[in-house]
Short mmCIF file of C-alpha atoms in Angstrom, two decimals:
data_model
loop_
_atom_site.label_atom_id
_atom_site.label_comp_id
_atom_site.label_asym_id
_atom_site.label_seq_id
_atom_site.Cartn_x
_atom_site.Cartn_y
_atom_site.Cartn_z
CA MET Y 465 -0.31 -15.75 -22.89
CA SER Y 466 1.59 -16.91 -19.98
CA ARG Y 467 5.00 -17.61 -20.44
CA ASN Y 468 5.16 -20.68 -17.93
CA VAL Y 469 8.43 -21.36 -16.95
CA MET Y 470 8.35 -25.08 -17.01
CA TYR Y 471 10.66 -26.36 -14.09
CA ALA Y 472 10.61 -29.88 -13.55
CA ILE Y 473 9.73 -29.77 -9.90
CA LEU Y 474 13.02 -30.41 -8.49
CA SER Y 475 15.13 -28.29 -10.83
CA ALA Y 476 13.46 -25.20 -8.81
CA ILE Y 477 15.36 -26.53 -5.87
CA LEU Y 478 18.78 -25.67 -7.02
CA ILE Y 479 20.09 -22.43 -8.86
CA VAL Y 480 22.19 -23.22 -11.78
CA LEU Y 481 24.19 -19.94 -11.27
CA LEU Y 482 25.23 -17.64 -8.48
CA ILE Y 483 22.95 -14.65 -8.91
CA ALA Y 484 24.66 -11.32 -8.81
CA PHE Y 485 21.38 -9.62 -8.83
CA LEU Y 486 20.28 -9.04 -5.34
CA LEU Y 487 16.56 -9.67 -4.19
CA PRO Y 488 14.95 -9.04 -0.96
CA THR Y 489 14.33 -11.59 1.81
CA PHE Y 490 11.53 -12.36 4.05
CA VAL Y 491 11.68 -11.73 7.84
CA PRO Y 492 10.69 -14.85 10.05
CA SER Y 493 7.59 -14.31 12.14
CA GLN Y 494 7.14 -15.41 15.59
CA GLN Y 495 3.31 -15.68 15.24
CA PRO Y 496 2.12 -19.32 14.75
CA ARG Y 497 0.16 -19.74 11.65
CA THR Y 498 -1.54 -22.66 9.36
CA SER Y 499 1.68 -23.81 7.81
CA THR Y 500 5.22 -24.68 8.74
CA THR Y 501 6.56 -23.00 5.68
CA PRO Y 502 8.70 -19.85 5.64
CA ASN Y 503 6.83 -16.33 5.92
CA ILE Y 504 6.60 -14.01 3.11
CA THR Y 505 6.27 -10.24 3.52
CA SER Y 506 3.98 -8.30 1.01
CA THR Y 507 5.61 -5.30 -0.65
CA THR Y 508 2.80 -3.11 -1.39
CA SER Y 509 1.55 0.71 -1.11
CA ALA Y 510 -0.03 -0.16 2.12
CA ALA Y 511 1.56 -1.13 5.45
CA PRO Y 512 3.39 -4.71 4.57
CA VAL Y 513 1.75 -7.69 5.99
CA GLU Y 514 3.80 -10.81 6.92
CA PHE Y 515 2.09 -14.15 6.67
CA LYS Y 516 2.70 -17.76 5.74
CA PRO Y 517 1.79 -19.66 2.58
CA ASN Y 518 -1.24 -21.91 3.16
CA LYS Y 519 -0.78 -25.10 1.32
CA TYR Y 520 -4.64 -25.76 1.55
CA GLY Y 521 -5.32 -21.99 0.75
CA TRP Y 522 -6.97 -19.41 3.20
CA PHE Y 523 -10.28 -18.96 1.85
CA ASP Y 524 -13.40 -21.19 1.84
CA SER Y 525 -14.46 -20.12 -1.62
CA VAL Y 526 -13.03 -17.63 -4.39
CA VAL Y 527 -15.30 -16.25 -7.10
CA PHE Y 528 -13.72 -15.32 -10.18
CA PHE Y 529 -15.63 -13.23 -12.90
CA ALA Y 530 -14.64 -11.33 -16.05
CA GLU Y 531 -14.24 -7.73 -16.17
CA PRO Y 532 -12.41 -6.44 -19.22
CA ASP Y 533 -12.93 -2.58 -18.59
CA HIS Y 534 -9.90 -1.37 -16.23
CA ALA Y 535 -11.83 1.56 -15.37
CA LYS Y 536 -15.12 -0.19 -14.36
CA ALA Y 537 -12.87 -2.67 -12.32
CA VAL Y 538 -11.43 0.48 -10.43
CA GLU Y 539 -14.62 1.49 -9.65
CA MET Y 540 -15.63 -1.88 -8.60
CA LEU Y 541 -12.92 -1.96 -6.09
CA ILE Y 542 -13.44 1.28 -4.53
CA LYS Y 543 -17.27 0.39 -4.05
CA GLY Y 544 -16.41 -2.90 -2.57
CA ASP Y 545 -17.99 -5.15 -5.31
CA MET Y 546 -14.45 -6.90 -5.92
CA ASP Y 547 -11.59 -7.66 -3.81
CA ALA Y 548 -8.67 -7.50 -6.14
CA TYR Y 549 -8.29 -7.29 -10.14
CA PHE Y 550 -6.06 -9.80 -11.48
CA ILE Y 551 -5.07 -7.89 -14.39
CA ASP Y 552 -2.45 -5.29 -14.60
CA ILE Y 553 -3.47 -1.53 -14.82
CA SER Y 554 -1.40 0.27 -17.63
CA GLU Y 555 -3.30 3.39 -17.71
CA PRO Y 556 -1.40 6.49 -15.99
CA ASP Y 557 -4.83 8.19 -15.15
CA LEU Y 558 -6.20 4.78 -13.46
CA TYR Y 559 -2.94 4.42 -11.73
CA ARG Y 560 -3.34 7.87 -9.98
CA LYS Y 561 -6.94 7.16 -9.19
CA ILE Y 562 -5.84 4.00 -7.26
CA LYS Y 563 -3.03 5.88 -5.33
CA GLN Y 564 -5.36 8.47 -4.28
CA SER Y 565 -8.12 6.15 -3.17
CA PRO Y 566 -8.30 5.46 0.53
CA GLU Y 567 -9.91 2.24 0.02
CA LEU Y 568 -7.25 0.86 -2.26
CA ALA Y 569 -3.71 -0.59 -2.17
CA TYR Y 570 -1.52 -1.54 -5.23
CA ASP Y 571 1.70 -3.60 -5.91
CA LEU Y 572 4.00 -3.50 -8.94
CA SER Y 573 5.54 -6.05 -10.90
CA PHE Y 574 8.04 -6.56 -13.96
CA GLY Y 575 7.47 -9.55 -15.84
CA LEU Y 576 4.69 -8.65 -18.17
CA PHE Y 577 5.67 -7.54 -21.70
CA TYR Y 578 4.42 -7.12 -25.32
CA ASP Y 579 5.82 -8.08 -28.51
CA LEU Y 580 5.05 -7.91 -32.26
CA THR Y 581 4.53 -11.60 -33.29
CA PHE Y 582 5.19 -12.35 -36.91
CA ASN Y 583 3.64 -15.10 -39.34
CA PRO Y 584 7.07 -16.45 -40.80
CA VAL Y 585 5.31 -18.79 -43.47
CA GLY Y 586 6.32 -17.83 -47.29
CA PRO Y 587 7.32 -16.18 -49.21
CA THR Y 588 3.63 -16.27 -50.10
CA PHE Y 589 0.59 -17.89 -48.38
CA LYS Y 590 -1.85 -20.58 -50.01
CA THR Y 591 -3.57 -17.64 -51.08
CA GLY Y 592 -1.13 -16.40 -53.10
CA GLU Y 593 -0.45 -13.15 -51.08
CA LEU Y 594 2.72 -12.10 -50.43
CA ASN Y 595 4.24 -12.47 -47.01
CA PRO Y 596 7.01 -9.77 -46.25
CA PHE Y 597 7.46 -11.27 -42.80
CA SER Y 598 8.73 -14.55 -44.24
CA ASN Y 599 11.85 -12.65 -45.19
CA LYS Y 600 14.14 -12.62 -42.02
CA LYS Y 601 15.98 -9.27 -42.70
CA ILE Y 602 12.50 -7.61 -42.88
CA ARG Y 603 11.81 -8.85 -39.59
CA GLU Y 604 14.94 -7.73 -38.29
CA ALA Y 605 14.58 -4.34 -39.87
CA MET Y 606 11.33 -3.92 -38.14
CA ASN Y 607 13.59 -3.16 -35.11
CA TYR Y 608 14.41 0.09 -36.63
CA ILE Y 609 10.90 0.92 -37.57
CA ILE Y 610 9.28 0.86 -33.83
CA ASP Y 611 10.15 3.85 -31.70
CA ARG Y 612 10.04 2.06 -28.48
CA ASP Y 613 10.97 5.20 -26.55
CA TYR Y 614 7.50 6.94 -28.19
CA ILE Y 615 5.60 3.65 -26.80
CA VAL Y 616 7.03 4.13 -23.36
CA ASN Y 617 6.51 7.86 -22.86
CA GLU Y 618 3.38 8.47 -25.03
CA ILE Y 619 1.36 5.38 -24.81
CA MET Y 620 2.56 3.54 -21.62
CA GLY Y 621 2.98 6.89 -19.73
CA GLY Y 622 6.15 5.85 -18.56
CA LEU Y 623 5.05 2.52 -16.89
CA ALA Y 624 7.34 0.56 -19.26
CA MET Y 625 11.02 0.10 -20.31
CA PRO Y 626 12.07 -0.51 -24.14
CA LYS Y 627 12.41 -4.20 -24.73
CA PHE Y 628 14.69 -5.67 -27.18
CA VAL Y 629 15.61 -9.31 -26.04
CA PRO Y 630 13.51 -12.29 -24.93
CA PHE Y 631 14.80 -11.33 -20.97
CA VAL Y 632 13.03 -9.09 -18.59
CA LYS Y 633 15.43 -6.50 -18.03
CA LEU Y 634 15.04 -5.94 -14.36
CA LEU Y 635 14.81 -9.74 -13.40
CA PRO Y 636 18.21 -11.81 -13.12
CA GLU Y 637 18.99 -12.98 -16.60
CA GLY Y 638 18.39 -9.22 -18.04
CA GLN Y 639 20.89 -8.10 -15.25
CA ARG Y 640 23.26 -10.69 -15.83
CA TYR Y 641 23.47 -9.74 -19.59
CA LEU Y 642 23.06 -6.03 -19.26
CA ASP Y 643 26.29 -5.34 -21.20
CA VAL Y 644 24.90 -7.46 -24.27
CA ILE Y 645 21.55 -6.01 -23.99
CA ASN Y 646 22.74 -2.41 -23.99
CA ASN Y 647 25.08 -3.19 -27.18
CA ILE Y 648 21.87 -4.63 -28.77
CA GLU Y 649 19.88 -1.78 -27.77
CA SER Y 650 22.48 0.90 -29.28
CA LYS Y 651 22.63 -0.92 -32.48
CA TYR Y 652 19.05 -1.53 -32.95
CA ALA Y 653 17.92 2.00 -31.75
CA TYR Y 654 14.98 3.67 -33.52
CA ASP Y 655 15.97 4.68 -37.34
CA PHE Y 656 13.22 4.72 -39.42
CA GLU Y 657 15.03 5.74 -42.61
CA LYS Y 658 17.79 2.65 -42.09
CA GLY Y 659 14.89 0.35 -41.65
CA LYS Y 660 12.85 1.81 -44.65
CA ALA Y 661 15.85 1.13 -46.99
CA ILE Y 662 16.54 -2.11 -45.70
CA ILE Y 663 12.85 -3.22 -46.20
CA GLU Y 664 12.67 -1.52 -49.56
CA SER Y 665 15.69 -3.62 -50.91
CA GLU Y 666 14.33 -6.59 -49.60
CA MET Y 667 10.74 -6.33 -50.84
CA LYS Y 668 11.94 -5.89 -54.35
CA LYS Y 669 14.08 -8.93 -54.28
CA MET Y 670 10.86 -10.74 -53.35
CA GLY Y 671 9.22 -9.42 -56.62
CA ALA Y 672 7.18 -6.72 -55.17
CA GLU Y 673 6.88 -3.16 -56.67
CA LEU Y 674 6.78 0.28 -55.10
CA VAL Y 675 4.20 2.38 -57.16
CA GLY Y 676 3.15 5.78 -55.90
CA GLY Y 677 4.43 5.16 -52.57
CA LYS Y 678 2.39 1.87 -52.32
CA TRP Y 679 3.94 -1.85 -52.36
CA TYR Y 680 2.32 -3.98 -54.91
CA TYR Y 681 2.53 -7.64 -55.60
CA ASN Y 682 1.28 -9.29 -59.01
CA GLY Y 683 -0.65 -6.31 -59.51
CA LYS Y 684 -2.39 -6.21 -56.16
CA PRO Y 685 -1.38 -4.02 -52.96
CA VAL Y 686 0.40 -5.83 -50.32
CA THR Y 687 -2.14 -5.78 -47.45
CA LEU Y 688 -1.00 -6.55 -44.02
CA HIS Y 689 -3.69 -8.35 -42.02
CA PHE Y 690 -2.81 -7.00 -38.41
CA ILE Y 691 -4.52 -8.56 -35.46
CA ILE Y 692 -4.52 -5.74 -32.71
CA ARG Y 693 -5.75 -6.92 -29.17
CA VAL Y 694 -7.93 -4.51 -27.59
CA GLU Y 695 -8.07 -4.70 -23.77
CA ASP Y 696 -5.08 -3.02 -23.05
CA ALA Y 697 -2.20 -0.62 -24.26
CA ARG Y 698 -1.74 -3.00 -27.35
CA ARG Y 699 -4.68 -1.35 -29.11
CA ALA Y 700 -2.70 2.29 -29.12
CA ILE Y 701 0.54 0.18 -29.63
CA GLY Y 702 -0.86 -1.60 -32.81
CA ASP Y 703 -2.55 1.60 -34.23
CA TYR Y 704 1.06 3.24 -33.97
CA ILE Y 705 2.65 0.33 -35.55
CA SER Y 706 0.04 0.21 -38.25
CA ASN Y 707 0.81 3.98 -39.11
CA GLN Y 708 4.53 2.91 -39.28
CA LEU Y 709 3.72 0.16 -41.56
CA GLU Y 710 1.57 2.52 -43.91
CA LYS Y 711 4.48 5.12 -43.93
CA LEU Y 712 6.56 2.25 -45.65
CA GLY Y 713 4.08 1.87 -48.30
CA PHE Y 714 1.84 -1.28 -46.81
CA THR Y 715 -1.81 -1.34 -46.72
CA VAL Y 716 -2.94 -2.48 -43.32
CA ASP Y 717 -6.08 -4.37 -42.35
CA ARG Y 718 -6.40 -3.39 -38.71
CA MET Y 719 -8.12 -6.55 -37.12
CA TYR Y 720 -9.21 -5.26 -33.62
CA LYS Y 721 -9.93 -8.32 -31.52
CA THR Y 722 -10.04 -9.69 -27.97
CA SER Y 723 -7.99 -12.59 -26.67
CA ARG Y 724 -10.84 -14.85 -27.21
CA GLU Y 725 -11.34 -13.67 -30.80
CA ALA Y 726 -7.62 -13.71 -31.92
CA SER Y 727 -6.51 -17.22 -30.34
CA PRO Y 728 -8.10 -19.30 -33.30
CA LEU Y 729 -6.53 -17.07 -35.85
CA TRP Y 730 -2.64 -16.62 -34.59
CA TYR Y 731 -2.41 -19.43 -31.85
CA LYS Y 732 -4.44 -22.29 -33.30
CA GLY Y 733 -5.08 -21.56 -36.98
CA ASP Y 734 -2.75 -22.55 -39.82
CA PRO Y 735 -0.36 -19.77 -40.55
CA ALA Y 736 -0.11 -20.66 -44.17
CA GLU Y 737 -3.62 -19.73 -44.78
CA GLY Y 738 -2.61 -16.29 -44.63
CA LYS Y 739 -5.42 -14.85 -42.38
CA TRP Y 740 -2.96 -12.91 -40.43
CA HIS Y 741 0.61 -11.42 -41.06
CA LEU Y 742 1.48 -9.97 -37.24
CA TYR Y 743 0.08 -9.85 -33.97
CA THR Y 744 0.38 -7.62 -30.78
CA GLY Y 745 1.43 -10.12 -28.44
CA GLY Y 746 1.34 -10.05 -24.80
CA TRP Y 747 3.38 -12.32 -22.21
CA ILE Y 748 3.98 -12.77 -18.54
CA THR Y 749 6.70 -14.34 -16.76
CA THR Y 750 4.81 -16.43 -14.24
CA ALA Y 751 7.42 -16.66 -11.58
CA VAL Y 752 10.60 -14.85 -10.64
CA THR Y 753 13.15 -17.07 -12.38
CA ARG Y 754 16.82 -17.27 -12.28
CA ASP Y 755 17.49 -19.29 -15.29
CA ASP Y 756 15.91 -18.20 -18.41
CA SER Y 757 18.24 -20.11 -20.84
CA ASP Y 758 15.11 -22.06 -22.29
CA ASN Y 759 13.41 -18.80 -23.54
CA PHE Y 760 15.40 -19.07 -26.96
CA GLN Y 761 13.79 -22.34 -27.48
CA TYR Y 762 10.48 -21.49 -26.31
CA TYR Y 763 10.17 -18.36 -28.27
CA TYR Y 764 12.02 -19.01 -31.56
CA THR Y 765 12.07 -22.74 -32.39
CA PRO Y 766 9.65 -25.58 -33.54
CA ASP Y 767 11.14 -27.47 -30.66
CA SER Y 768 9.28 -25.11 -28.06
CA SER Y 769 6.78 -26.54 -25.70
CA GLU Y 770 4.44 -24.56 -27.51
CA ALA Y 771 4.84 -26.81 -30.51
CA THR Y 772 1.21 -27.68 -30.41
CA SER Y 773 0.56 -24.37 -31.95
CA PRO Y 774 1.01 -24.31 -35.74
CA LEU Y 775 2.41 -21.01 -35.50
CA TRP Y 776 5.44 -22.78 -33.66
CA ARG Y 777 5.69 -25.56 -36.10
CA ALA Y 778 6.16 -23.28 -39.01
CA TYR Y 779 9.37 -21.44 -37.28
CA ASN Y 780 12.63 -22.18 -39.24
CA PRO Y 781 15.44 -20.57 -37.39
CA ASP Y 782 19.18 -20.73 -38.57
CA PRO Y 783 20.48 -24.21 -38.03
CA GLU Y 784 23.25 -22.87 -35.54
CA PHE Y 785 20.59 -20.80 -33.60
CA ARG Y 786 18.35 -23.57 -33.33
CA ASP Y 787 21.27 -25.81 -31.95
CA ILE Y 788 22.27 -23.36 -29.62
CA ALA Y 789 18.66 -22.84 -28.47
CA ASN Y 790 18.19 -26.45 -27.85
CA LYS Y 791 21.36 -26.78 -25.95
CA LEU Y 792 20.50 -24.16 -23.68
CA ALA Y 793 17.12 -25.46 -23.01
CA MET Y 794 18.52 -29.02 -22.15
CA LYS Y 795 21.38 -27.58 -20.32
CA GLN Y 796 23.83 -29.45 -22.47
CA PHE Y 797 27.01 -27.48 -21.10
CA LYS Y 798 29.81 -28.47 -19.01
CA THR Y 799 30.84 -25.27 -17.57
CA LEU Y 800 29.03 -21.81 -16.71
CA GLU Y 801 31.62 -20.12 -18.75
CA GLU Y 802 30.38 -22.63 -21.79
CA ARG Y 803 26.80 -21.37 -21.08
CA ASP Y 804 27.66 -17.85 -20.62
CA GLN Y 805 29.23 -17.98 -24.30
CA MET Y 806 25.94 -19.54 -25.60
CA MET Y 807 23.65 -17.05 -23.98
CA ARG Y 808 25.56 -14.07 -25.44
CA LYS Y 809 25.59 -15.63 -28.97
CA ALA Y 810 21.80 -16.50 -28.77
CA LEU Y 811 20.86 -12.89 -27.65
CA TRP Y 812 22.38 -11.56 -30.81
CA MET Y 813 21.03 -14.39 -33.30
CA ALA Y 814 17.39 -13.95 -31.50
CA ILE Y 815 17.25 -10.22 -32.68
CA GLU Y 816 18.57 -11.30 -36.17
CA ASP Y 817 15.99 -14.09 -36.51
CA SER Y 818 12.94 -11.72 -35.01
CA VAL Y 819 10.22 -13.92 -35.51
CA ARG Y 820 8.98 -11.51 -32.51
CA VAL Y 821 10.25 -8.12 -32.17
CA TRP Y 822 10.09 -7.26 -28.50
CA ILE Y 823 8.47 -3.69 -27.63
CA VAL Y 824 8.33 -3.01 -24.00
CA ASP Y 825 8.50 -4.49 -20.51
CA GLN Y 826 5.87 -3.41 -18.37
CA THR Y 827 6.16 -1.77 -14.83
CA ALA Y 828 2.78 -3.16 -14.08
CA VAL Y 829 0.17 -1.81 -11.34
CA TRP Y 830 -2.05 -4.34 -9.46
CA ALA Y 831 -4.93 -3.25 -7.59
CA ARG Y 832 -6.73 -4.43 -4.59
CA ARG Y 833 -8.91 -3.46 -1.60
CA LYS Y 834 -6.87 -2.81 1.50
CA GLY Y 835 -9.12 -5.71 3.25
CA ILE Y 836 -7.36 -8.41 1.33
CA ASN Y 837 -3.72 -9.38 1.69
CA LEU Y 838 -1.94 -10.36 -1.48
CA VAL Y 839 1.60 -10.78 -2.62
CA ALA Y 840 2.74 -9.51 -5.93
CA ASP Y 841 5.12 -11.87 -7.50
CA TYR Y 842 7.88 -9.27 -8.65
CA ALA Y 843 7.36 -11.24 -12.26
CA ALA Y 844 3.74 -11.85 -12.47
CA GLY Y 845 2.18 -9.86 -9.90
CA TYR Y 846 -1.00 -11.10 -8.46
CA ALA Y 847 -1.47 -13.76 -11.28
CA ALA Y 848 1.25 -15.92 -9.91
CA ALA Y 849 0.79 -19.29 -8.76
CA SER Y 850 1.76 -18.03 -5.09
CA TRP Y 851 -1.79 -16.41 -4.93
CA ALA Y 852 -3.64 -19.41 -4.04
CA PHE Y 853 -1.62 -20.01 -1.07
CA THR Y 854 -1.20 -16.57 0.15
CA ALA Y 855 -4.41 -14.70 -0.58
CA ASN Y 856 -6.14 -13.96 2.76
CA LYS Y 857 -8.28 -11.44 4.87
CA GLY Y 858 -6.17 -12.14 7.83
CA LYS Y 859 -7.85 -15.37 9.06
CA VAL Y 860 -8.80 -18.81 7.44
CA GLY Y 861 -12.18 -18.90 5.99
CA GLY Y 862 -14.45 -16.51 3.89
CA THR Y 863 -14.92 -15.82 0.50
CA ALA Y 864 -12.96 -13.26 -2.19
CA ARG Y 865 -14.36 -11.75 -5.25
CA ILE Y 866 -11.48 -11.58 -7.75
CA SER Y 867 -11.76 -10.46 -11.34
CA SER Y 868 -9.85 -10.83 -14.67
CA ALA Y 869 -10.37 -9.92 -17.92
CA GLU Y 870 -11.48 -13.00 -19.25
CA VAL Y 871 -12.52 -16.46 -17.65
CA ILE Y 872 -12.44 -19.72 -19.60
CA ILE Y 873 -10.74 -18.80 -23.02
CA ASP Y 874 -9.57 -22.11 -24.00
CA PRO Y 875 -10.44 -25.58 -22.66
CA TRP Y 876 -9.16 -26.49 -18.93
CA ASN Y 877 -7.07 -29.66 -18.50
CA PRO Y 878 -5.10 -30.47 -15.34
CA ALA Y 879 -2.41 -32.00 -17.52
CA GLY Y 880 -1.46 -28.53 -18.63
CA PRO Y 881 -0.79 -26.67 -21.98
CA ASN Y 882 1.38 -29.43 -23.22
CA ALA Y 883 -1.69 -31.61 -23.14
CA GLY Y 884 -3.56 -29.10 -25.31
CA ALA Y 885 -4.90 -27.16 -22.60
CA SER Y 886 -5.43 -23.47 -22.23
CA ASN Y 887 -2.08 -21.63 -22.00
CA TRP Y 888 -4.06 -18.35 -21.33
CA ILE Y 889 -2.91 -16.62 -17.96
CA TYR Y 890 -6.63 -15.64 -17.41
CA ASP Y 891 -7.28 -19.54 -17.25
CA MET Y 892 -3.88 -20.80 -15.81
CA MET Y 893 -4.38 -18.59 -12.60
CA ILE Y 894 -7.36 -20.65 -12.02
CA TYR Y 895 -7.19 -24.12 -12.88
CA GLY Y 896 -3.25 -24.17 -13.25
CA TYR Y 897 -2.65 -22.72 -9.62
CA ALA Y 898 -5.68 -22.90 -7.39
CA LEU Y 899 -7.05 -26.44 -8.63
CA THR Y 900 -3.75 -28.24 -8.82
CA ASP Y 901 -1.34 -29.26 -5.81
CA SER Y 902 2.56 -28.71 -5.98
CA ALA Y 903 5.53 -29.88 -4.18
CA PHE Y 904 7.11 -26.68 -4.15
CA LEU Y 905 6.19 -22.86 -4.38
CA LEU Y 906 8.55 -20.37 -5.80
CA HIS Y 907 9.07 -17.44 -3.45
CA PRO Y 908 7.41 -14.43 -5.23
CA GLN Y 909 10.24 -12.09 -4.67
CA THR Y 910 13.45 -14.19 -4.82
CA GLY Y 911 12.24 -17.11 -6.89
CA MET Y 912 13.66 -19.43 -4.31
CA ALA Y 913 11.71 -23.06 -3.82
CA ILE Y 914 9.50 -23.13 -0.75
CA PRO Y 915 8.66 -26.74 0.42
CA LEU Y 916 4.55 -27.31 0.20
CA ASN Y 917 4.32 -30.74 0.38
CA VAL Y 918 7.79 -32.07 0.50
CA LYS Y 919 9.50 -32.93 4.09
CA SER Y 920 13.20 -33.10 2.89
CA VAL Y 921 15.50 -33.89 -0.04
CA TYR Y 922 18.43 -35.82 -0.57
CA MET Y 923 20.56 -34.97 -3.53
CA GLU Y 924 23.68 -36.62 -5.16
CA VAL Y 925 25.48 -34.60 -7.74
CA VAL Y 926 28.48 -35.74 -10.00
CA LYS Y 927 31.56 -33.53 -9.05
CA GLY Y 928 31.93 -30.60 -11.75
CA THR Y 929 28.22 -30.51 -12.51
CA PRO Y 930 27.80 -26.52 -12.52
CA THR Y 931 25.36 -26.10 -9.83
CA HIS Y 932 25.19 -24.41 -6.66
CA GLN Y 933 23.20 -24.74 -3.32
CA ASN Y 934 21.77 -21.67 -1.75
CA GLU Y 935 21.42 -20.99 1.92
CA GLU Y 936 17.67 -20.81 2.05
CA SER Y 937 17.51 -24.46 0.98
CA LYS Y 938 19.89 -26.11 3.65
CA ASN Y 939 17.19 -26.66 6.18
CA TRP Y 940 15.51 -28.95 4.08
CA LEU Y 941 17.85 -30.22 1.20
CA THR Y 942 20.94 -32.23 1.61
CA LEU Y 943 23.54 -31.95 -1.30
CA LYS Y 944 26.22 -34.67 -1.73
CA TRP Y 945 29.04 -34.41 -4.35
CA VAL Y 946 29.88 -37.52 -5.51
CA ASP Y 947 32.33 -39.43 -8.30
CA SER Y 948 29.30 -41.06 -10.06
CA VAL Y 949 25.54 -41.82 -10.03
CA LYS Y 950 24.43 -45.06 -11.08
CA VAL Y 951 21.14 -45.53 -12.81
CA PRO Y 952 19.25 -48.80 -11.75
CA PRO Y 953 18.35 -51.06 -14.86
CA ASP Y 954 14.68 -50.99 -14.30
CA ALA Y 955 14.49 -47.16 -14.20
CA TRP Y 956 12.42 -45.44 -16.68
CA ALA Y 957 14.37 -43.81 -19.24
CA SER Y 958 11.99 -42.78 -22.01
CA TRP Y 959 8.64 -43.65 -23.60
CA ASP Y 960 7.97 -45.54 -26.50
CA VAL Y 961 5.49 -43.66 -28.62
CA LYS Y 962 4.84 -46.56 -31.29
CA GLY Y 963 4.82 -49.31 -28.57
CA GLN Y 964 2.91 -47.37 -25.98
CA ARG Y 965 5.37 -48.42 -23.12
CA MET Y 966 8.16 -47.29 -20.97
CA VAL Y 967 11.50 -47.87 -22.08
CA THR Y 968 14.04 -49.05 -19.14
CA ALA Y 969 17.26 -47.40 -18.62
CA GLU Y 970 18.83 -50.96 -19.32
CA GLU Y 971 17.09 -51.02 -22.52
CA ALA Y 972 18.19 -47.70 -23.59
CA ASN Y 973 21.80 -48.27 -22.35
CA VAL Y 974 21.85 -45.63 -19.80
CA THR Y 975 23.92 -46.49 -16.69
CA GLU Y 976 24.87 -43.04 -15.28
CA ALA Y 977 23.54 -39.72 -14.52
CA LYS Y 978 24.45 -36.28 -13.32
CA VAL Y 979 22.03 -35.96 -10.39
CA LYS Y 980 19.89 -38.16 -8.11
CA PHE Y 981 16.99 -36.85 -5.93
CA VAL Y 982 15.45 -38.77 -3.25
CA VAL Y 983 12.20 -36.76 -2.00
CA ASN Y 984 10.68 -37.27 1.32
CA TYR Y 985 6.92 -36.37 0.67
CA GLY Y 986 5.82 -37.73 4.14
CA PRO Y 987 2.99 -40.19 4.58
CA VAL Y 988 1.16 -39.59 1.31
CA LEU Y 989 0.58 -43.21 0.07
CA GLY Y 990 -2.96 -43.80 0.09
CA LYS Y 991 -3.93 -40.40 1.42
CA VAL Y 992 -3.33 -38.19 -1.72
CA ALA Y 993 -5.02 -38.72 -5.04
CA TYR Y 994 -3.08 -37.58 -8.06
CA HIS Y 995 -5.26 -38.58 -10.92
#
């Protein structure tokens, strides 16, 4: 799935925090191009290439096709049957082959990660089967059962880092809270016997019996239905975790499935039906983000933007954790110190909840032919929104042949995942990025906003609001600190679902706001169709 960082368009303009994590900048070019936006320099195994984002795209056409076999995809790249592969390469032997090929170039990214997603319904399903993972303490104990170092070294071939929290360790929030993350990693380090003791104690409390080294419930073996994805390293990860679960005394039903086969079960299906207990999840951070405070709400609560999924609606976090998660997501804090305290507490509460146990952050390899220029987003690699505006062969025009593991898994809808459309990155990279227009593009290396369809922005902010203007935005953004921001009485404040109408600020008794934006889009009225 994609972890779509749902910025409101203008929230990408300003950065909530001063970032201590240094990110590279791009160097202006003297060569005229097709856009007035800043240049981006590719960071690649080949010679770096500098070019501007083109808001209309560089190619006349882009052909997408599915090729799930990584080895075959690399061969197609070498032969010239494919220009770029929009799926990360995780196999060390293929990485070596790419590095050795004179035809190919590669880039690295750090925003892909794997988790173990649990079905939290219980203590029993509608079938009467026991669900051990409805027990919060058993989910938490699974952190001790998984040897992440083994997975990094033996399965991922070193192209990963152990992961314990919902932040990517090498991206801004991960660096900001490195002290907390290190403490969590120390406390929850691999300790099979410790995890086993906790799970045995909790299983007995749930009414299960351990007979001859096997767990039984109501006279039947406790069978865990485990959905294991087959397209990448998650197959081997799933087999390893299955072995660990069997050592604990569980019977494991290994359900090997592709994304297309798995989605109707874990994402769209009713978790109470008991068709699955756990799933090898894969996620991608779709941009370099400097504020991930919404991750707790997104991954752990029924208030998530993923609440269209029955699984998310089944989440029942501790009330305090849910409250903190929602406050962070809604930016309901008065100072950066208050935010910091909530973030630190939420990190600990997240691993105690563990509806998903994080496994690894990948060091992802992205492969392409040297004839095509692509910028790998530090988080998302080639599969980021920037590809549609930056992919080129040195000139405007021509065709690119790009492959992904899948094409069209779930329905496409320009209104996006919140309208029930596909949230799979395989789909989003096409309909979400190439077939929609945006006011801003996030810089693939710094996360800063790049205006694509905006001339200028004027912004009023109430004094004391925790925000900061970055140097990169000063040529198009004017920031003014004010004592108050008055809301016009006829402004839209909310949507009345029952009445099917907009509620005005006057009706909602909303008189003041923290921020006011005035955006100059240029002469778009009557020229640009939005629906």
